[in-house]
JSON list of C-alpha atoms in Angstrom, two decimals:
[
{"chain": "A", "resi": 212, "resn": "MET", "atom": "CA", "xyz": [-219.42, -13.42, 46.72]},
{"chain": "A", "resi": 213, "resn": "MET", "atom": "CA", "xyz": [-220.32, -14.21, 42.92]},
{"chain": "A", "resi": 214, "resn": "ASN", "atom": "CA", "xyz": [-224.16, -13.81, 42.06]},
{"chain": "A", "resi": 215, "resn": "ILE", "atom": "CA", "xyz": [-224.83, -16.47, 39.30]},
{"chain": "A", "resi": 216, "resn": "LYS", "atom": "CA", "xyz": [-228.09, -16.71, 37.73]},
{"chain": "A", "resi": 217, "resn": "PRO", "atom": "CA", "xyz": [-229.74, -18.62, 34.69]},
{"chain": "A", "resi": 218, "resn": "SER", "atom": "CA", "xyz": [-230.70, -15.71, 31.99]},
{"chain": "A", "resi": 219, "resn": "ALA", "atom": "CA", "xyz": [-234.28, -16.89, 32.38]},
{"chain": "A", "resi": 220, "resn": "ALA", "atom": "CA", "xyz": [-234.14, -15.38, 35.70]},
{"chain": "A", "resi": 221, "resn": "ILE", "atom": "CA", "xyz": [-234.19, -11.69, 34.38]},
{"chain": "A", "resi": 222, "resn": "ARG", "atom": "CA", "xyz": [-237.48, -12.26, 33.07]},
{"chain": "A", "resi": 223, "resn": "LYS", "atom": "CA", "xyz": [-239.20, -14.14, 35.66]},
{"chain": "A", "resi": 224, "resn": "ASN", "atom": "CA", "xyz": [-237.55, -12.40, 38.79]},
{"chain": "A", "resi": 225, "resn": "TYR", "atom": "CA", "xyz": [-236.49, -8.93, 37.44]},
{"chain": "A", "resi": 226, "resn": "ASN", "atom": "CA", "xyz": [-237.35, -7.36, 41.03]},
{"chain": "A", "resi": 227, "resn": "GLU", "atom": "CA", "xyz": [-235.53, -9.94, 42.71]},
{"chain": "A", "resi": 228, "resn": "ILE", "atom": "CA", "xyz": [-232.40, -9.47, 40.47]},
{"chain": "A", "resi": 229, "resn": "SER", "atom": "CA", "xyz": [-232.85, -5.64, 40.75]},
{"chain": "A", "resi": 230, "resn": "GLU", "atom": "CA", "xyz": [-232.64, -5.98, 44.65]},
{"chain": "A", "resi": 231, "resn": "LEU", "atom": "CA", "xyz": [-229.99, -8.22, 44.84]},
{"chain": "A", "resi": 232, "resn": "CYS", "atom": "CA", "xyz": [-227.83, -5.81, 42.86]},
{"chain": "A", "resi": 233, "resn": "LYS", "atom": "CA", "xyz": [-228.97, -2.92, 44.97]},
{"chain": "A", "resi": 234, "resn": "ARG", "atom": "CA", "xyz": [-228.24, -4.44, 48.28]},
{"chain": "A", "resi": 235, "resn": "SER", "atom": "CA", "xyz": [-225.12, -6.19, 47.64]},
{"chain": "A", "resi": 236, "resn": "GLY", "atom": "CA", "xyz": [-223.60, -3.59, 45.43]},
{"chain": "A", "resi": 237, "resn": "GLU", "atom": "CA", "xyz": [-221.84, -6.17, 43.24]},
{"chain": "A", "resi": 238, "resn": "PRO", "atom": "CA", "xyz": [-223.18, -7.42, 39.86]},
{"chain": "A", "resi": 239, "resn": "VAL", "atom": "CA", "xyz": [-225.06, -10.50, 38.74]},
{"chain": "A", "resi": 240, "resn": "TYR", "atom": "CA", "xyz": [-223.97, -12.91, 35.92]},
{"chain": "A", "resi": 241, "resn": "LEU", "atom": "CA", "xyz": [-226.37, -14.14, 33.90]},
{"chain": "A", "resi": 242, "resn": "THR", "atom": "CA", "xyz": [-225.68, -17.60, 31.91]},
{"chain": "A", "resi": 243, "resn": "LYS", "atom": "CA", "xyz": [-227.20, -18.86, 28.94]},
{"chain": "A", "resi": 244, "resn": "ASN", "atom": "CA", "xyz": [-227.09, -22.69, 28.49]},
{"chain": "A", "resi": 245, "resn": "GLY", "atom": "CA", "xyz": [-224.44, -22.76, 31.47]},
{"chain": "A", "resi": 246, "resn": "GLU", "atom": "CA", "xyz": [-221.95, -20.45, 29.77]},
{"chain": "A", "resi": 247, "resn": "GLY", "atom": "CA", "xyz": [-221.41, -16.70, 30.87]},
{"chain": "A", "resi": 248, "resn": "ASP", "atom": "CA", "xyz": [-223.81, -14.38, 28.80]},
{"chain": "A", "resi": 249, "resn": "LEU", "atom": "CA", "xyz": [-224.31, -10.95, 30.51]},
{"chain": "A", "resi": 250, "resn": "VAL", "atom": "CA", "xyz": [-223.48, -9.20, 33.91]},
{"chain": "A", "resi": 251, "resn": "VAL", "atom": "CA", "xyz": [-226.32, -6.82, 35.52]},
{"chain": "A", "resi": 252, "resn": "MET", "atom": "CA", "xyz": [-225.47, -4.03, 38.02]},
{"chain": "A", "resi": 253, "resn": "ASP", "atom": "CA", "xyz": [-227.46, -1.27, 39.49]},
{"chain": "A", "resi": 254, "resn": "ILE", "atom": "CA", "xyz": [-226.87, 2.03, 38.21]},
{"chain": "A", "resi": 255, "resn": "GLU", "atom": "CA", "xyz": [-224.81, 3.35, 41.18]},
{"chain": "A", "resi": 256, "resn": "THR", "atom": "CA", "xyz": [-222.39, 0.54, 41.34]},
{"chain": "A", "resi": 257, "resn": "PHE", "atom": "CA", "xyz": [-222.11, 0.99, 37.57]},
{"chain": "A", "resi": 258, "resn": "ALA", "atom": "CA", "xyz": [-221.47, 4.81, 38.09]},
{"chain": "A", "resi": 259, "resn": "ARG", "atom": "CA", "xyz": [-218.91, 4.24, 41.16]},
{"chain": "A", "resi": 260, "resn": "ARG", "atom": "CA", "xyz": [-216.98, 1.66, 38.93]},
{"chain": "A", "resi": 261, "resn": "GLU", "atom": "CA", "xyz": [-216.79, 4.28, 35.81]},
{"chain": "A", "resi": 262, "resn": "SER", "atom": "CA", "xyz": [-215.41, 6.93, 38.11]},
{"chain": "A", "resi": 263, "resn": "MET", "atom": "CA", "xyz": [-213.17, 4.76, 39.57]},
{"chain": "A", "resi": 264, "resn": "LEU", "atom": "CA", "xyz": [-211.83, 3.67, 36.20]},
{"chain": "A", "resi": 265, "resn": "ARG", "atom": "CA", "xyz": [-211.51, 7.26, 34.94]},
{"chain": "A", "resi": 266, "resn": "LEU", "atom": "CA", "xyz": [-209.45, 7.88, 37.97]},
{"chain": "A", "resi": 267, "resn": "ARG", "atom": "CA", "xyz": [-207.18, 5.09, 37.14]},
{"chain": "A", "resi": 268, "resn": "GLU", "atom": "CA", "xyz": [-206.78, 6.18, 33.62]},
{"chain": "A", "resi": 269, "resn": "ASN", "atom": "CA", "xyz": [-205.88, 9.78, 34.76]},
{"chain": "A", "resi": 270, "resn": "LEU", "atom": "CA", "xyz": [-203.30, 8.29, 37.38]},
{"chain": "A", "resi": 271, "resn": "VAL", "atom": "CA", "xyz": [-201.90, 6.01, 34.61]},
{"chain": "A", "resi": 272, "resn": "ALA", "atom": "CA", "xyz": [-201.38, 8.86, 32.24]},
{"chain": "A", "resi": 273, "resn": "ALA", "atom": "CA", "xyz": [-199.99, 11.16, 34.52]},
{"chain": "A", "resi": 274, "resn": "GLU", "atom": "CA", "xyz": [-197.27, 8.63, 35.73]},
{"chain": "A", "resi": 275, "resn": "GLU", "atom": "CA", "xyz": [-196.35, 7.85, 32.08]},
{"chain": "A", "resi": 276, "resn": "GLY", "atom": "CA", "xyz": [-196.13, 11.60, 31.58]},
{"chain": "A", "resi": 277, "resn": "ARG", "atom": "CA", "xyz": [-193.91, 11.80, 34.69]},
{"chain": "A", "resi": 278, "resn": "LEU", "atom": "CA", "xyz": [-191.61, 8.94, 32.94]},
{"chain": "A", "resi": 279, "resn": "ASN", "atom": "CA", "xyz": [-191.43, 10.63, 29.91]},
{"chain": "A", "resi": 280, "resn": "GLY", "atom": "CA", "xyz": [-189.97, 13.92, 31.41]},
{"chain": "A", "resi": 281, "resn": "LYS", "atom": "CA", "xyz": [-193.43, 15.86, 31.33]},
{"chain": "A", "resi": 282, "resn": "PRO", "atom": "CA", "xyz": [-193.50, 18.38, 34.29]},
{"chain": "A", "resi": 283, "resn": "GLY", "atom": "CA", "xyz": [-195.41, 16.98, 37.40]},
{"chain": "A", "resi": 284, "resn": "TYR", "atom": "CA", "xyz": [-197.89, 18.25, 39.90]},
{"chain": "A", "resi": 285, "resn": "SER", "atom": "CA", "xyz": [-197.34, 19.91, 43.48]},
{"chain": "A", "resi": 286, "resn": "ILE", "atom": "CA", "xyz": [-198.53, 18.75, 46.22]},
{"chain": "A", "resi": 287, "resn": "ASP", "atom": "CA", "xyz": [-201.20, 20.99, 46.66]},
{"chain": "A", "resi": 288, "resn": "GLU", "atom": "CA", "xyz": [-202.23, 20.01, 42.97]},
{"chain": "A", "resi": 289, "resn": "VAL", "atom": "CA", "xyz": [-202.41, 16.70, 43.53]},
{"chain": "A", "resi": 290, "resn": "SER", "atom": "CA", "xyz": [-204.16, 16.98, 46.80]},
{"chain": "A", "resi": 291, "resn": "ALA", "atom": "CA", "xyz": [-206.99, 18.97, 44.91]},
{"chain": "A", "resi": 292, "resn": "MET", "atom": "CA", "xyz": [-207.35, 16.47, 42.17]},
{"chain": "A", "resi": 293, "resn": "MET", "atom": "CA", "xyz": [-207.83, 13.67, 44.79]},
{"chain": "A", "resi": 294, "resn": "LYS", "atom": "CA", "xyz": [-210.28, 15.52, 46.61]},
{"chain": "A", "resi": 295, "resn": "ALA", "atom": "CA", "xyz": [-212.29, 16.13, 43.68]},
{"chain": "A", "resi": 296, "resn": "ALA", "atom": "CA", "xyz": [-212.08, 12.43, 42.65]},
{"chain": "A", "resi": 297, "resn": "VAL", "atom": "CA", "xyz": [-213.40, 11.31, 45.91]},
{"chain": "A", "resi": 298, "resn": "ARG", "atom": "CA", "xyz": [-216.10, 13.84, 45.71]},
{"chain": "A", "resi": 299, "resn": "GLU", "atom": "CA", "xyz": [-217.15, 12.54, 42.43]},
{"chain": "A", "resi": 300, "resn": "VAL", "atom": "CA", "xyz": [-217.51, 9.00, 43.65]},
{"chain": "A", "resi": 301, "resn": "LEU", "atom": "CA", "xyz": [-219.30, 10.02, 46.86]},
{"chain": "A", "resi": 302, "resn": "ASP", "atom": "CA", "xyz": [-221.92, 12.01, 44.77]},
{"chain": "A", "resi": 303, "resn": "GLY", "atom": "CA", "xyz": [-222.16, 9.01, 42.31]},
{"chain": "A", "resi": 304, "resn": "GLN", "atom": "CA", "xyz": [-223.15, 6.75, 45.51]},
{"chain": "A", "resi": 305, "resn": "ARG", "atom": "CA", "xyz": [-225.74, 9.47, 46.76]},
{"chain": "A", "resi": 306, "resn": "LYS", "atom": "CA", "xyz": [-227.63, 9.56, 43.64]}
]
């Protein structure tokens, strides 16, 4: 579900918006004069999204390298990289 609030809500209801972000794990979209203006999310959600983006970037780079003839990785190497990525995301959730 998309959470949308007017921008004035951040000044008036900071604690409520903060709690909504933390409870839902979703961003809150703020509007100004009826138009999209800002997106607010709690730091854990932000960190988790950043970790997932880095993982995706690394996977795309590896696939591009493979398609361009670069040497690949063994199953054990890929398994170790995936475990490290999962640990990074889980550690970000615990903070």
